XYZ file of C-alpha atoms in Angstrom:
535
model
C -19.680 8.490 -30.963
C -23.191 9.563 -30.012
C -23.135 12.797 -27.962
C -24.566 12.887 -24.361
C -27.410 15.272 -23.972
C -25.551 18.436 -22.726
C -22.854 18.043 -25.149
C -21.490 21.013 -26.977
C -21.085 20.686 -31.094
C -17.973 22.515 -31.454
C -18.991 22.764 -35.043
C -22.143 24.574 -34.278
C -22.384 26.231 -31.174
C -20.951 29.583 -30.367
C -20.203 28.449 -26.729
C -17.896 26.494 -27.731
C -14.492 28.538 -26.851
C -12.422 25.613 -26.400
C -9.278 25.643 -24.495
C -7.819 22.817 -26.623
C -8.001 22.784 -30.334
C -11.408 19.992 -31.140
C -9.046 18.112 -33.467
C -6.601 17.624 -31.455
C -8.905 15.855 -28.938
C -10.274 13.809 -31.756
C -7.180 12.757 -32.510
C -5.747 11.694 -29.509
C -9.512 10.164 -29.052
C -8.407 7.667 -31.068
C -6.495 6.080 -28.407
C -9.838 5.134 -26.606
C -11.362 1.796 -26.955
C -14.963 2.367 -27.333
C -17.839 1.207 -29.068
C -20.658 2.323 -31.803
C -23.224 4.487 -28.771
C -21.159 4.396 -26.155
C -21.558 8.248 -25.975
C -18.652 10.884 -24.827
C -17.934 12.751 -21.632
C -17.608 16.554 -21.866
C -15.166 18.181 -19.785
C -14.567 21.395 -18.253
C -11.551 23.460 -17.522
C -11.337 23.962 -13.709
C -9.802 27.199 -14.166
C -12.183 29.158 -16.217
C -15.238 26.262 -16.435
C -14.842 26.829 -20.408
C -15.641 23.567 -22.086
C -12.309 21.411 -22.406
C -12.882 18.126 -24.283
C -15.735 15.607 -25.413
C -14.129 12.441 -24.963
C -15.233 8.913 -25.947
C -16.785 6.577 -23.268
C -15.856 2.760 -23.161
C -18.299 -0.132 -21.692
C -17.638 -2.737 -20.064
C -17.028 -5.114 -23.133
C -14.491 -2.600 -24.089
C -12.535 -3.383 -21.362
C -12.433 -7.214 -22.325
C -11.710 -6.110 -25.913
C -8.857 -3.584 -24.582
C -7.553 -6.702 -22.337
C -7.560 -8.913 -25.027
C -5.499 -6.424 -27.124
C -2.514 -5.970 -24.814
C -2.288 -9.639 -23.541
C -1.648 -10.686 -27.650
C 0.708 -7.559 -28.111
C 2.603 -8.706 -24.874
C 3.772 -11.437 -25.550
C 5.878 -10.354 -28.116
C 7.009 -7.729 -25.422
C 7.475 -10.022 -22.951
C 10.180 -11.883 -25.340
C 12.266 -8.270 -26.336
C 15.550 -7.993 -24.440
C 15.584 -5.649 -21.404
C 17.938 -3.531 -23.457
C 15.562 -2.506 -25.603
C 12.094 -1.916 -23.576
C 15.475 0.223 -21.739
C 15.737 2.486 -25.037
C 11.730 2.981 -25.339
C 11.846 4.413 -21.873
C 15.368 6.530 -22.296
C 12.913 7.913 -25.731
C 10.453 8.362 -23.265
C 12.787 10.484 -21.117
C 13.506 12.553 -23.740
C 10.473 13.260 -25.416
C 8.665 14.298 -22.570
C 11.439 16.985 -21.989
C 11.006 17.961 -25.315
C 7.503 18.101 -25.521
C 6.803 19.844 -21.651
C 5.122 22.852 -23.060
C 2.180 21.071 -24.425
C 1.712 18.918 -21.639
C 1.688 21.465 -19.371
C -0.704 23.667 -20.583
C -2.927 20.285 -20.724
C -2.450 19.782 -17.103
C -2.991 23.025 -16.359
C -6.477 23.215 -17.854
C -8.083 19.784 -16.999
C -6.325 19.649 -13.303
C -6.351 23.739 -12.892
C -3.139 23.212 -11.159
C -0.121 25.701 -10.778
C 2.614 25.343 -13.849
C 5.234 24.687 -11.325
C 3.081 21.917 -9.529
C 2.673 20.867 -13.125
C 6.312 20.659 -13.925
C 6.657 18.015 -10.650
C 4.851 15.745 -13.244
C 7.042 16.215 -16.208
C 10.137 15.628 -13.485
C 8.520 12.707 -12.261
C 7.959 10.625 -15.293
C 11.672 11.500 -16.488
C 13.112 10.373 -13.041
C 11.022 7.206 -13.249
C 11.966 6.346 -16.952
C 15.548 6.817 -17.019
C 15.698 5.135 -13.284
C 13.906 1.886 -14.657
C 15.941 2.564 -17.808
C 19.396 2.133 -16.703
C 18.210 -0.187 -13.483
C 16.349 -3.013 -15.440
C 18.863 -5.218 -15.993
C 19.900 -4.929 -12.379
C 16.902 -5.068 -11.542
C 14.970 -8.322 -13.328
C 18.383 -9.919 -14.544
C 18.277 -14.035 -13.693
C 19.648 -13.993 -9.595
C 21.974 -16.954 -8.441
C 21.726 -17.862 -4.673
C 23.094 -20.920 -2.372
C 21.451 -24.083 -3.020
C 20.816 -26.690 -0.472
C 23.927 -28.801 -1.289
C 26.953 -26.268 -1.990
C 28.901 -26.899 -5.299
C 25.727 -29.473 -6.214
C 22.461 -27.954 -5.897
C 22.476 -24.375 -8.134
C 19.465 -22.082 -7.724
C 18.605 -19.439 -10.186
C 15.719 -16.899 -9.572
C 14.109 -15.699 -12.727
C 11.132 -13.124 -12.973
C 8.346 -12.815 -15.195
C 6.082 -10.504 -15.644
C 1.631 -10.925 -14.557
C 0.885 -10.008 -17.810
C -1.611 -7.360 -18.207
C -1.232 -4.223 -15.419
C -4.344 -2.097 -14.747
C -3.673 1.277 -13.441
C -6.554 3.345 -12.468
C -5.103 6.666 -12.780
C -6.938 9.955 -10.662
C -7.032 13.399 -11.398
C -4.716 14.912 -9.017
C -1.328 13.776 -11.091
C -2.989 12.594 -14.430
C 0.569 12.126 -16.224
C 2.709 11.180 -13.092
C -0.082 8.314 -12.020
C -0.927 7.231 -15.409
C 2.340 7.305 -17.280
C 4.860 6.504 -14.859
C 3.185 3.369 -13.520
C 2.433 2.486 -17.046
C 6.386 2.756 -17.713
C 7.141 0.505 -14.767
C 4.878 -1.764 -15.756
C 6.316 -2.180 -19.192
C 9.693 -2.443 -17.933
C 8.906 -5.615 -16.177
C 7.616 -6.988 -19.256
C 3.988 -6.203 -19.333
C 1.038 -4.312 -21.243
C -0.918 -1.824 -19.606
C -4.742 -0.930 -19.768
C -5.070 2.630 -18.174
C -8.589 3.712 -16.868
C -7.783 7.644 -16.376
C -10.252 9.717 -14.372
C -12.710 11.476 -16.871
C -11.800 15.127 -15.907
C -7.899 14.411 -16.932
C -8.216 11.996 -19.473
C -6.209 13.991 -21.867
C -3.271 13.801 -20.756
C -3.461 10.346 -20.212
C -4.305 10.279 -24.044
C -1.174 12.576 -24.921
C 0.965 10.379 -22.861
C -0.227 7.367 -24.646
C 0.587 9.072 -28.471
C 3.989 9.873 -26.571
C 5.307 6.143 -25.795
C 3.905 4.843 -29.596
C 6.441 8.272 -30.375
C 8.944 6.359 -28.571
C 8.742 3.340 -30.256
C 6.302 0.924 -27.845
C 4.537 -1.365 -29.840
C 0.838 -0.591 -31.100
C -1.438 -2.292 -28.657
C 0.767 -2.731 -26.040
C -0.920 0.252 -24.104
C -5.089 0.638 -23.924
C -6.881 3.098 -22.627
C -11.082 2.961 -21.657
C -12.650 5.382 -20.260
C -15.894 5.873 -17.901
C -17.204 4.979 -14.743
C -15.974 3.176 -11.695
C -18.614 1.442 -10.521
C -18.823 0.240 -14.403
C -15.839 0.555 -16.191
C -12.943 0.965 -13.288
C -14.473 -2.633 -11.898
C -14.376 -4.764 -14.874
C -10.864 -3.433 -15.518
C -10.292 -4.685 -11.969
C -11.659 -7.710 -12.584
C -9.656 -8.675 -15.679
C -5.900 -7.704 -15.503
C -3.010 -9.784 -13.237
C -2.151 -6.734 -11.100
C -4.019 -3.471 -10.032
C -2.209 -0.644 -9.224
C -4.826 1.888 -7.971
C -4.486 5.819 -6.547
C -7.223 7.021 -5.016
C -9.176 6.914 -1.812
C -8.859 4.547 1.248
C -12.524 3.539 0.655
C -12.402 2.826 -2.961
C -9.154 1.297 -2.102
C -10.793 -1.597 0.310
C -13.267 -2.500 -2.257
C -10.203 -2.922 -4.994
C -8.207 -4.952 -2.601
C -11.491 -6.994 -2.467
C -12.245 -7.610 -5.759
C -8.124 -8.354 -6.783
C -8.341 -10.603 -3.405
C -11.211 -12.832 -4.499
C -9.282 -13.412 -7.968
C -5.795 -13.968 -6.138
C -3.839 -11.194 -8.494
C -1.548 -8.609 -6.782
C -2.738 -4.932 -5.961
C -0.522 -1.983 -5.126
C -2.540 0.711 -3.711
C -1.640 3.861 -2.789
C -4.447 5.573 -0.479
C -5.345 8.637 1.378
C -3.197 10.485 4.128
C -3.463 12.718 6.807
C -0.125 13.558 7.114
C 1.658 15.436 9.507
C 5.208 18.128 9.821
C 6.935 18.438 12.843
C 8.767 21.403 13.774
C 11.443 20.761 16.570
C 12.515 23.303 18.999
C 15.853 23.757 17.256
C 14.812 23.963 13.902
C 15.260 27.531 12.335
C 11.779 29.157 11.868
C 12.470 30.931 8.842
C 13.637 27.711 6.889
C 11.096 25.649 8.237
C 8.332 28.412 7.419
C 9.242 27.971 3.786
C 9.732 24.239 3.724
C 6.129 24.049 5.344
C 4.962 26.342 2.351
C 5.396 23.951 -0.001
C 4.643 21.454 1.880
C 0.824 22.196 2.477
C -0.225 24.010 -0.717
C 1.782 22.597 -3.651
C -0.780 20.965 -5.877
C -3.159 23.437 -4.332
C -2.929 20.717 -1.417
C -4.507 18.144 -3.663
C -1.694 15.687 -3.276
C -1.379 12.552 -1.244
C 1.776 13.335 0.286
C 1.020 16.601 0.862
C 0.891 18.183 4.758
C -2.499 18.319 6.567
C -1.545 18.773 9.792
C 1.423 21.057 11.524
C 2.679 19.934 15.103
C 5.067 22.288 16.774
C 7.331 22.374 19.349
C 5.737 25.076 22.045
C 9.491 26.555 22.001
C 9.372 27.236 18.560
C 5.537 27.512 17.880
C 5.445 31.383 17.851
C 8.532 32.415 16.083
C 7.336 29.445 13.325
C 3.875 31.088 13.335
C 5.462 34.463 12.591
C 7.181 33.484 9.654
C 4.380 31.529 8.021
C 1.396 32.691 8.273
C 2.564 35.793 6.318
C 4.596 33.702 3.573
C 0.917 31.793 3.372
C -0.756 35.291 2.901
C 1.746 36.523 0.633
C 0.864 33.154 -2.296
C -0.336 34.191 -5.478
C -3.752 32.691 -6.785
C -3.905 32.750 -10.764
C -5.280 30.536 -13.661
C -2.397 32.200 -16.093
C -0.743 28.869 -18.128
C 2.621 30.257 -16.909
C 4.584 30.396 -13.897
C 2.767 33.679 -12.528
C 0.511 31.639 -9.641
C 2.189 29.988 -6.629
C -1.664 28.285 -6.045
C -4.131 26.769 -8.598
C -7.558 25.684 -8.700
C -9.447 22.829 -7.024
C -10.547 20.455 -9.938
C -13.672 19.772 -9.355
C -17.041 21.454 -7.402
C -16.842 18.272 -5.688
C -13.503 19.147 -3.961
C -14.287 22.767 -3.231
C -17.480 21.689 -1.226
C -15.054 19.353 0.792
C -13.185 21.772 1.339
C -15.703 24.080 2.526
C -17.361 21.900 4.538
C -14.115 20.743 6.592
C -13.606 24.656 7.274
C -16.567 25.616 8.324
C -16.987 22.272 10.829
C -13.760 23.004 12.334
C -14.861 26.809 12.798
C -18.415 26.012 14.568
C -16.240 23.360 16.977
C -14.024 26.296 17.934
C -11.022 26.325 15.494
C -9.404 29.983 14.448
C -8.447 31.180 11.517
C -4.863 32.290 11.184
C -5.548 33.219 7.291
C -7.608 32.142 4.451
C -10.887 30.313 4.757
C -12.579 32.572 1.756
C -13.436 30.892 -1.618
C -12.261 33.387 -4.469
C -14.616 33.217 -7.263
C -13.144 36.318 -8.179
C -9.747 34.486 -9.606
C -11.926 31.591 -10.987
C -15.122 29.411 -9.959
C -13.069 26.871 -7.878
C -10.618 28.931 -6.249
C -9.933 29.047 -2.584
C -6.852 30.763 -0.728
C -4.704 28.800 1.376
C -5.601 28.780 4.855
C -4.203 27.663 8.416
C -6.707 26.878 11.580
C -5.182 26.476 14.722
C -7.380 25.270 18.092
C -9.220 22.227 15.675
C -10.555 20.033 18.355
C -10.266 16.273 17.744
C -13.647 15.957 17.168
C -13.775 17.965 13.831
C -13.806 16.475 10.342
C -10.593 18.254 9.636
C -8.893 16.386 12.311
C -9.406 12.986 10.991
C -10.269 13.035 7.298
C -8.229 13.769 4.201
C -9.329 17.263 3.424
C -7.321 17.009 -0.067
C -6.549 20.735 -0.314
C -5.221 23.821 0.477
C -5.923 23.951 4.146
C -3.855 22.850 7.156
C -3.983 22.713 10.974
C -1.317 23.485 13.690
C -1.259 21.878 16.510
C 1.522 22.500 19.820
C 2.857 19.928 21.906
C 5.332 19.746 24.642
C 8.073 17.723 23.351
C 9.579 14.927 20.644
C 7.286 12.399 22.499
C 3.989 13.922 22.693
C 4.717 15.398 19.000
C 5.310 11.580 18.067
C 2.049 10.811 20.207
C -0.151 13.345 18.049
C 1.093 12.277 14.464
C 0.946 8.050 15.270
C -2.569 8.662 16.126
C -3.651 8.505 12.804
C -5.508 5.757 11.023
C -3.218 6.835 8.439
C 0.385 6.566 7.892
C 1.361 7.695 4.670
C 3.808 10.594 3.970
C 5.517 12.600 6.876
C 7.925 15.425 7.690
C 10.742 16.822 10.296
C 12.078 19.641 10.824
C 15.565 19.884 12.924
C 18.912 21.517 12.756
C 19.992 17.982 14.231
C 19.880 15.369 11.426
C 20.396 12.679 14.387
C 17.432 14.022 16.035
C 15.905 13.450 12.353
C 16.631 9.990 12.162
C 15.942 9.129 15.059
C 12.615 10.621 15.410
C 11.750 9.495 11.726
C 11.895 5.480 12.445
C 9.539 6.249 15.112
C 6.977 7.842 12.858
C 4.284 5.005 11.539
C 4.185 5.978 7.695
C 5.989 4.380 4.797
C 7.805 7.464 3.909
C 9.787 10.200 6.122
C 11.408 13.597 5.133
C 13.841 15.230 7.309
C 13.806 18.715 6.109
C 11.930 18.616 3.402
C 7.704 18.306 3.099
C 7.561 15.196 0.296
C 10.014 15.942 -2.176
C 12.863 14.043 -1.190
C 11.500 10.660 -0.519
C 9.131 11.083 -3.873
C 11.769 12.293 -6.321
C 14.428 9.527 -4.795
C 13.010 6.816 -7.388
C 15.331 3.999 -6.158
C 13.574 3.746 -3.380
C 10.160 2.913 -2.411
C 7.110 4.518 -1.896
C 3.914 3.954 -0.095
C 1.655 3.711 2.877
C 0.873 2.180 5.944
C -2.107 1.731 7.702
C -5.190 3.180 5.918
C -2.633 4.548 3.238
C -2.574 1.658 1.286
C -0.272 -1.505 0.623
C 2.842 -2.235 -1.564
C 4.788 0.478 -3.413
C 5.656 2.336 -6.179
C 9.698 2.933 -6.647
C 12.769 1.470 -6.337
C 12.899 -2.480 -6.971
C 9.610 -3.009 -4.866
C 8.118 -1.435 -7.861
C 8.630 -2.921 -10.617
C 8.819 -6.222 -8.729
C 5.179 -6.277 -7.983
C 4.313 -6.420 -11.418
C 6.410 -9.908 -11.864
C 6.148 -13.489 -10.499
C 9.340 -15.662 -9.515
C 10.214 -18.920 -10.776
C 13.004 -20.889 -8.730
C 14.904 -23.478 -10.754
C 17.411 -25.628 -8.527
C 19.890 -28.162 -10.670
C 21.267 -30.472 -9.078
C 24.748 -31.373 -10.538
C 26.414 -34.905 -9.920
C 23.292 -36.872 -10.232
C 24.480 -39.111 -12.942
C 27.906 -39.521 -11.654
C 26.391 -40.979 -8.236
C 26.932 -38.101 -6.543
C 23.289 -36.493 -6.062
C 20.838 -36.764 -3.512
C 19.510 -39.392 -5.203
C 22.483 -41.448 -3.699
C 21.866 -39.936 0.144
C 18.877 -41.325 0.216
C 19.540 -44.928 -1.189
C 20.785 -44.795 2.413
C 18.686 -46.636 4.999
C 16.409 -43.431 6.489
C 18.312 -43.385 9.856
C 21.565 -43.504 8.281
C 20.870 -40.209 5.700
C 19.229 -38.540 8.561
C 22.211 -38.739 10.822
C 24.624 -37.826 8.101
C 22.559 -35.129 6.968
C 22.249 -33.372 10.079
C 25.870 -33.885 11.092
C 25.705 -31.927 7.366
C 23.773 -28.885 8.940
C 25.973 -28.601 11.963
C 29.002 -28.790 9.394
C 27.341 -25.828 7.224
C 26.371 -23.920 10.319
C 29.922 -23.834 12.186
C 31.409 -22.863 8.136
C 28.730 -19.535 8.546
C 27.190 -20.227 5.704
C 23.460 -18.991 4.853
């Protein structure tokens, strides 16, 4: 490796109080295809801006060479019964139980997230391995279905897998977005190259020395590392499928570049979403729903709640009971459960943050609680806060913020409240609130985003890994989840046999028919096979 310039010799220099022990990065740095001068990326802790990690940058060309790794390893992978890529995952499930401490404290300091938003992670990729686990064979198993002559013509459905997956992992859920699409990606049959984002690329790393734990193959899973102009669009540019979290605008030039080459892309993009509090809905349990709604992750979360719309009969006694439980969250870098909020991760994100505030405040808006940056607790700190009176025409109305602030909004009824949250470019993640689950329902299906909670902020429809997840609109295409999932990363093959050929009996001998005779027989055929119900 050949340092960058500002690159701290943990050997040498007595700044160097690092978080995470030097040879345990070098270690895990092992995992990262890179070349003789590539150089290495220092990182920071978000928390405490200590130095974190110097790890290894790939080039381009590493990306071919890390491409050219996993297509020879899958092969092989492609060929081992679904039973047993099922046990490397069911290891995985385990092990990352096992092992939560460590990876936790590793989340905590390159994402500066709370421990509890942390644990969501560990959750997540245990729910997604033992789902894909014990559903695989359900899931990619060889499907019969009616042929176009029944009792001669048998159809079989078999699925395959692209190949090579490249997921471009960010920095908001480094294991959740870089290990669990990896594991659904190997389930179907494939080899993964992961391009983490630089400030979490440690985890990524960790979660890569996990699965060889488990017992995946060696070269099966890559990892490069570095830019996205650079790095992030050669990876693009080489794989069968993308699967790419991030924002709407670097999602459009993704969908590009996989469009050109005709390979798949599953893209999950940015939201704006929205929580609806009906006039029935009890205050106190909505309050505390909403909670966790707007400021788990410290609101850096794609599913998370921007925007608050409530009922005018309910809007006060809601008010009453939230804006104190918003007050009353705890702000602390501690690698324990002590904080209810972490840190931003990066300067970038606090200035966003920042400048949405103070836009919506020179338009008008008020501040119910929060708006202060808290230096105090750590350098990228910044309390939770609620605006209400944000006019349409501030930034916060229409852009992803991506953190812990959130609007409220009042409107007269289910329609108008419907009205304000389809107005949107985006449609990703949304939320009701009603003591009538009917109500729910049916205001839900009305909603334009690809995933609904009734009672619940996000939690529900993300930890429910049977079914699928993803946005609408702006907020991306395909999903992540449930059989959509893992069928993106696979290509079908139809075989039809037709039986009775050699014993005259085929179609071979309808159409030794003169045309006008076969024609008429065969559509007295359809009429036959439509009055019998059949499909």
């Amino acid at each position: 490796m050949t340092p960058d310039a500002d690159v701290i010799d943990p050997e040498v220099d007595p700044r160097a109080t690092w978080a995470v022990d030097p040879q345990e990065v070098r270690r895990l740095a092992e995992h990262v295809v890179t070349s003789p001068g590539a150089g290495v990326h220092l990182t920071r802790s978000p928390l405490t801006d200590a130095p974190l990690a110097q790890v290894p940058l790939s080039t381009p060309e590493d990306v071919g060479s890390a491409v050219a790794r996993v297509r020879l390893a899958q092969r092989l992978w492609a060929r081992t019964p679904l039973r047993g890529r099922a046990r490397v995952l069911l290891r995985v499930h385990d092990l990352v139980l096992d092992r939560q401490s460590e990876v936790l404290d590793l989340i905590q300091l390159e994402s500066g997230k709370a421990r509890a938003s942390a644990y969501e992670e560990v959750a997540d990729v245990a729910l997604v391995a033992r789902h894909y686990a014990r559903g695989v064979e359900r899931y990619l198993a060889p499907r019969r279905v009616r042929g176009l002559v029944p009792g001669l013509t048998g159809v079989t459905i078999h699925r395959h897998p692209v190949g090579v997956v490249g997921v471009v992992a960010p920095w908001n859920y480094p294991l959740t977005l870089a290990l669990g699409d990896t594991l659904t990606a190997l389930a179907a049959g494939n080899g993964v190259v992961v391009k983490p984002d630089l400030q979490t690329s440690l985890t990524t790393l960790w979660a890569v020395d996990l699965l060889l734990e488990a017992g995946l193959p060696e070269g099966l899973v890559q990892v490069v590392t570095g830019d996205g102009p650079g790095v992030g669009a050669r990876l693009v540019d080489s794989v069968d499928h993308v699967v790419f979290t991030g924002s709407t605008a670097t999602g459009r030039t993704v969908a590009e570049s996989a469009g050109r080459r005709l390979v798949g892309a599953t893209l999950e993009l940015g939201g704006k979403n929205a929580l609806y509090v009906a006039d029935d809905a009890a205050p106190d349990i909505a309050a505390e729903g909403a909670v966790r709604a707007c400021f788990a992750n410290t609101g850096q979360l794609c599913v998370s709640v921007e925007r608050i719309v409530l009922h005018e009969g309910v809007a006060d006694a809601f008010l009453a009971a939230f804006v104190p439980r918003v007050r009353a969250l705890r702000l602390g870098a501690g690698l324990d459960y002590s904080a209810d909020v972490g840190s931003l991760t990066s300067a970038a994100q606090l200035e966003r943050v920042q400048d949405h505030v103070e836009d919506a405040l020179a338009r008008g808006a008020t501040v119910l609680t929060g708006a202060v940056h808290r230096p105090d607790v750590g350098p990228l700190f910044y309390e939770p806060t609620v605006l209400s009176d944000v006019p349409p025409d501030a930034v916060l109305s229409t852009e992803e913020t991506f953190g812990p602030v959130v609007s409220v909004q009042r409107v007269r009824d289910d329609d108008d409240a419907l009205a304000v949250i389809n107005g949107s470019d985006h449609g990703l993640n949304a939320s009701v609130w009603t003591a009538d689950v009917a109500r729910g329902r049916r205001l839900a299906v009305r909603i334009e985003a690809g995933t609904v909670n009734v009672n619940d902020g996000y939690t529900a429809v993300w930890g429910s890994t049977a079914a699928p997840m993803g946005g609408v609109k702006d907020s991306g295409l395909g999903r992540r989840h449930g059989a959509e999932g893992i069928w993106s990363t696979t290509w079908t093959q139809t075989v039809a046999v037709q039986r009775g050929t050699h014993g005259g009996w085929g179609l071979g001998r309808l159409y030794a028919l003169p045309a006008e005779r076969w024609t008429r027989v065969f559509t007295g055929a359809l009429r036959v096979m439509k009055a019998l119900g059949l499909r």
